């Protein structure tokens, strides 16, 4: 029967493998165009004093 140290090492290895696979799936999705960052880009960024999004060419007040 494996000891506590061995069980912890196995859990850590499995956790690492899951994270690595998730990262790879994310990068593959980005590369294939499955992810659309357009909405995030449109709704985030620097804000004007009134709270509206500052766009390229806007004057900083």
Tab-separated table of N, CA and C in Angstrom:
chain	number	residue	atom	x	y	z
A	1	UNK	N	0.853	-1.178	0.000
A	1	UNK	CA	0.000	0.000	0.000
A	1	UNK	C	0.899	1.242	0.000
A	2	UNK	N	0.633	2.187	-0.916
A	2	UNK	CA	1.493	3.366	-0.999
A	2	UNK	C	1.361	4.242	0.242
A	3	UNK	N	2.464	4.909	0.575
A	3	UNK	CA	2.464	5.802	1.725
A	3	UNK	C	1.851	7.144	1.375
A	4	UNK	N	1.713	7.989	2.400
A	4	UNK	CA	1.106	9.308	2.216
A	4	UNK	C	1.929	10.169	1.262
A	5	UNK	N	3.252	10.050	1.353
A	5	UNK	CA	4.119	10.828	0.468
A	5	UNK	C	3.960	10.423	-0.982
A	6	UNK	N	3.841	9.123	-1.216
A	6	UNK	CA	3.655	8.634	-2.585
A	6	UNK	C	2.300	9.057	-3.138
A	7	UNK	N	1.277	9.002	-2.305
A	7	UNK	CA	-0.064	9.410	-2.740
A	7	UNK	C	-0.077	10.895	-3.086
A	8	UNK	N	0.612	11.695	-2.277
A	8	UNK	CA	0.676	13.134	-2.545
A	8	UNK	C	1.395	13.392	-3.867
A	9	UNK	N	2.473	12.660	-4.115
A	9	UNK	CA	3.223	12.825	-5.362
A	9	UNK	C	2.362	12.457	-6.567
A	10	UNK	N	1.569	11.405	-6.436
A	10	UNK	CA	0.682	10.995	-7.530
A	10	UNK	C	-0.383	12.054	-7.771
A	11	UNK	N	-0.981	12.580	-6.693
A	11	UNK	CA	-1.998	13.638	-6.837
A	11	UNK	C	-1.406	14.861	-7.528
A	12	UNK	N	-0.199	15.238	-7.123
A	12	UNK	CA	0.446	16.411	-7.721
A	12	UNK	C	0.739	16.174	-9.205
A	13	UNK	N	1.171	14.972	-9.551
A	13	UNK	CA	1.465	14.653	-10.949
A	13	UNK	C	0.196	14.679	-11.794
A	14	UNK	N	-0.885	14.134	-11.269
A	14	UNK	CA	-2.158	14.140	-11.995
A	14	UNK	C	-2.656	15.572	-12.151
A	15	UNK	N	-2.569	16.370	-11.088
A	15	UNK	CA	-2.993	17.762	-11.140
A	15	UNK	C	-2.188	18.523	-12.192
A	16	UNK	N	-0.887	18.298	-12.226
A	16	UNK	CA	-0.025	18.950	-13.206
A	16	UNK	C	-0.414	18.545	-14.626
A	17	UNK	N	-0.698	17.275	-14.833
A	17	UNK	CA	-1.089	16.789	-16.161
A	17	UNK	C	-2.410	17.410	-16.610
A	18	UNK	N	-3.356	17.543	-15.697
A	18	UNK	CA	-4.653	18.152	-16.029
A	18	UNK	C	-4.464	19.616	-16.406
A	19	UNK	N	-3.654	20.336	-15.640
A	19	UNK	CA	-3.399	21.749	-15.950
A	19	UNK	C	-2.714	21.894	-17.304
A	20	UNK	N	-1.741	21.039	-17.565
A	20	UNK	CA	-1.014	21.090	-18.834
A	20	UNK	C	-1.964	20.829	-20.007
A	21	UNK	N	-2.847	19.851	-19.854
A	21	UNK	CA	-3.810	19.540	-20.920
A	21	UNK	C	-4.785	20.697	-21.128
A	22	UNK	N	-5.256	21.292	-20.029
A	22	UNK	CA	-6.182	22.426	-20.138
A	22	UNK	C	-5.525	23.601	-20.850
A	23	UNK	N	-4.273	23.881	-20.496
A	23	UNK	CA	-3.554	24.965	-21.171
A	23	UNK	C	-3.424	24.677	-22.662
A	24	UNK	N	-3.082	23.440	-23.000
A	24	UNK	CA	-2.914	23.085	-24.408
A	24	UNK	C	-4.229	23.218	-25.164
A	25	UNK	N	-5.337	22.795	-24.554
A	25	UNK	CA	-6.645	22.937	-25.198
A	25	UNK	C	-6.986	24.407	-25.417
A	26	UNK	N	-6.642	25.259	-24.444
A	26	UNK	CA	-6.888	26.694	-24.571
A	26	UNK	C	-6.084	27.269	-25.738
A	27	UNK	N	-4.795	26.938	-25.802
A	27	UNK	CA	-3.954	27.453	-26.881
A	27	UNK	C	-4.404	26.928	-28.241
A	28	UNK	N	-4.824	25.672	-28.295
A	28	UNK	CA	-5.333	25.108	-29.546
A	28	UNK	C	-6.599	25.839	-29.994
A	29	UNK	N	-7.477	26.152	-29.049
A	29	UNK	CA	-8.710	26.877	-29.371
A	29	UNK	C	-8.390	28.286	-29.861
A	30	UNK	N	-7.411	28.935	-29.240
A	30	UNK	CA	-7.001	30.266	-29.698
A	30	UNK	C	-6.456	30.193	-31.122
A	31	UNK	N	-5.611	29.208	-31.377
A	31	UNK	CA	-4.978	29.081	-32.689
A	31	UNK	C	-5.996	28.780	-33.789
A	32	UNK	N	-7.037	28.030	-33.469
A	32	UNK	CA	-8.027	27.661	-34.485
A	32	UNK	C	-9.125	28.710	-34.646
A	33	UNK	N	-9.103	29.749	-33.814
A	33	UNK	CA	-10.099	30.803	-33.925
A	33	UNK	C	-11.406	30.499	-33.218
A	34	UNK	N	-11.421	29.475	-32.372
A	34	UNK	CA	-12.650	29.130	-31.646
A	34	UNK	C	-13.009	30.175	-30.597
A	35	UNK	N	-12.015	30.892	-30.102
A	35	UNK	CA	-12.263	31.904	-29.079
A	35	UNK	C	-12.352	33.272	-29.735
A	36	UNK	N	-13.337	34.057	-29.341
A	36	UNK	CA	-13.525	35.393	-29.886
A	36	UNK	C	-13.323	36.400	-28.766
A	37	UNK	N	-12.247	37.139	-28.856
A	37	UNK	CA	-11.944	38.132	-27.833
A	37	UNK	C	-12.524	39.497	-28.181
A	38	UNK	N	-13.226	39.597	-29.293
A	38	UNK	CA	-13.769	40.873	-29.739
A	38	UNK	C	-14.671	41.538	-28.720
A	39	UNK	N	-15.569	40.775	-28.109
A	39	UNK	CA	-16.489	41.355	-27.125
A	39	UNK	C	-15.737	41.860	-25.905
A	40	UNK	N	-14.750	41.115	-25.470
A	40	UNK	CA	-13.953	41.543	-24.317
A	40	UNK	C	-13.220	42.832	-24.650
A	41	UNK	N	-12.636	42.894	-25.828
A	41	UNK	CA	-11.888	44.082	-26.227
A	41	UNK	C	-12.818	45.286	-26.332
A	42	UNK	N	-14.032	45.077	-26.853
A	42	UNK	CA	-14.982	46.176	-27.021
A	42	UNK	C	-15.496	46.716	-25.696
A	43	UNK	N	-15.525	45.900	-24.651
A	43	UNK	CA	-16.130	46.329	-23.390
A	43	UNK	C	-15.119	46.600	-22.295
A	44	UNK	N	-13.844	46.537	-22.606
A	44	UNK	CA	-12.819	46.819	-21.600
A	44	UNK	C	-11.858	47.856	-22.134
A	45	UNK	N	-11.118	48.434	-21.238
A	45	UNK	CA	-10.110	49.403	-21.631
A	45	UNK	C	-10.199	50.645	-20.774
A	46	UNK	N	-9.394	51.633	-21.117
A	46	UNK	CA	-9.383	52.869	-20.330
A	46	UNK	C	-10.726	53.583	-20.427
A	47	UNK	N	-11.079	54.252	-19.357
A	47	UNK	CA	-12.373	54.940	-19.283
A	47	UNK	C	-12.185	56.451	-19.216
A	48	UNK	N	-13.173	57.160	-19.739
A	48	UNK	CA	-13.236	58.609	-19.587
A	48	UNK	C	-13.761	58.928	-18.195
A	49	UNK	N	-13.714	60.188	-17.814
A	49	UNK	CA	-14.173	60.606	-16.491
A	49	UNK	C	-15.643	60.260	-16.264
A	50	UNK	N	-16.457	60.253	-17.329
A	50	UNK	CA	-17.886	59.942	-17.182
A	50	UNK	C	-18.170	58.440	-17.180
A	51	UNK	N	-17.126	57.623	-17.284
A	51	UNK	CA	-17.303	56.177	-17.250
A	51	UNK	C	-17.403	55.527	-18.615
A	52	UNK	N	-17.506	56.331	-19.668
A	52	UNK	CA	-17.573	55.756	-21.015
A	52	UNK	C	-16.182	55.288	-21.443
A	53	UNK	N	-16.171	54.340	-22.361
A	53	UNK	CA	-14.889	53.824	-22.844
A	53	UNK	C	-14.172	54.874	-23.676
A	54	UNK	N	-12.888	55.004	-23.437
A	54	UNK	CA	-12.062	55.908	-24.221
A	54	UNK	C	-11.632	55.155	-25.473
A	55	UNK	N	-11.819	55.753	-26.612
A	55	UNK	CA	-11.451	55.129	-27.882
A	55	UNK	C	-10.229	55.823	-28.472
A	56	UNK	N	-9.606	55.179	-29.423
A	56	UNK	CA	-8.448	55.749	-30.092
A	56	UNK	C	-8.813	57.116	-30.649
A	57	UNK	N	-7.982	58.094	-30.360
A	57	UNK	CA	-8.236	59.439	-30.843
A	57	UNK	C	-8.976	60.315	-29.850
A	58	UNK	N	-9.574	59.722	-28.808
A	58	UNK	CA	-10.246	60.524	-27.784
A	58	UNK	C	-9.205	61.335	-27.025
A	59	UNK	N	-9.578	62.529	-26.658
A	59	UNK	CA	-8.696	63.374	-25.862
A	59	UNK	C	-8.823	63.009	-24.390
A	60	UNK	N	-7.705	62.936	-23.702
A	60	UNK	CA	-7.718	62.665	-22.267
A	60	UNK	C	-8.066	63.954	-21.561
A	61	UNK	N	-9.090	63.909	-20.697
A	61	UNK	CA	-9.495	65.118	-19.972
A	61	UNK	C	-9.306	64.951	-18.500
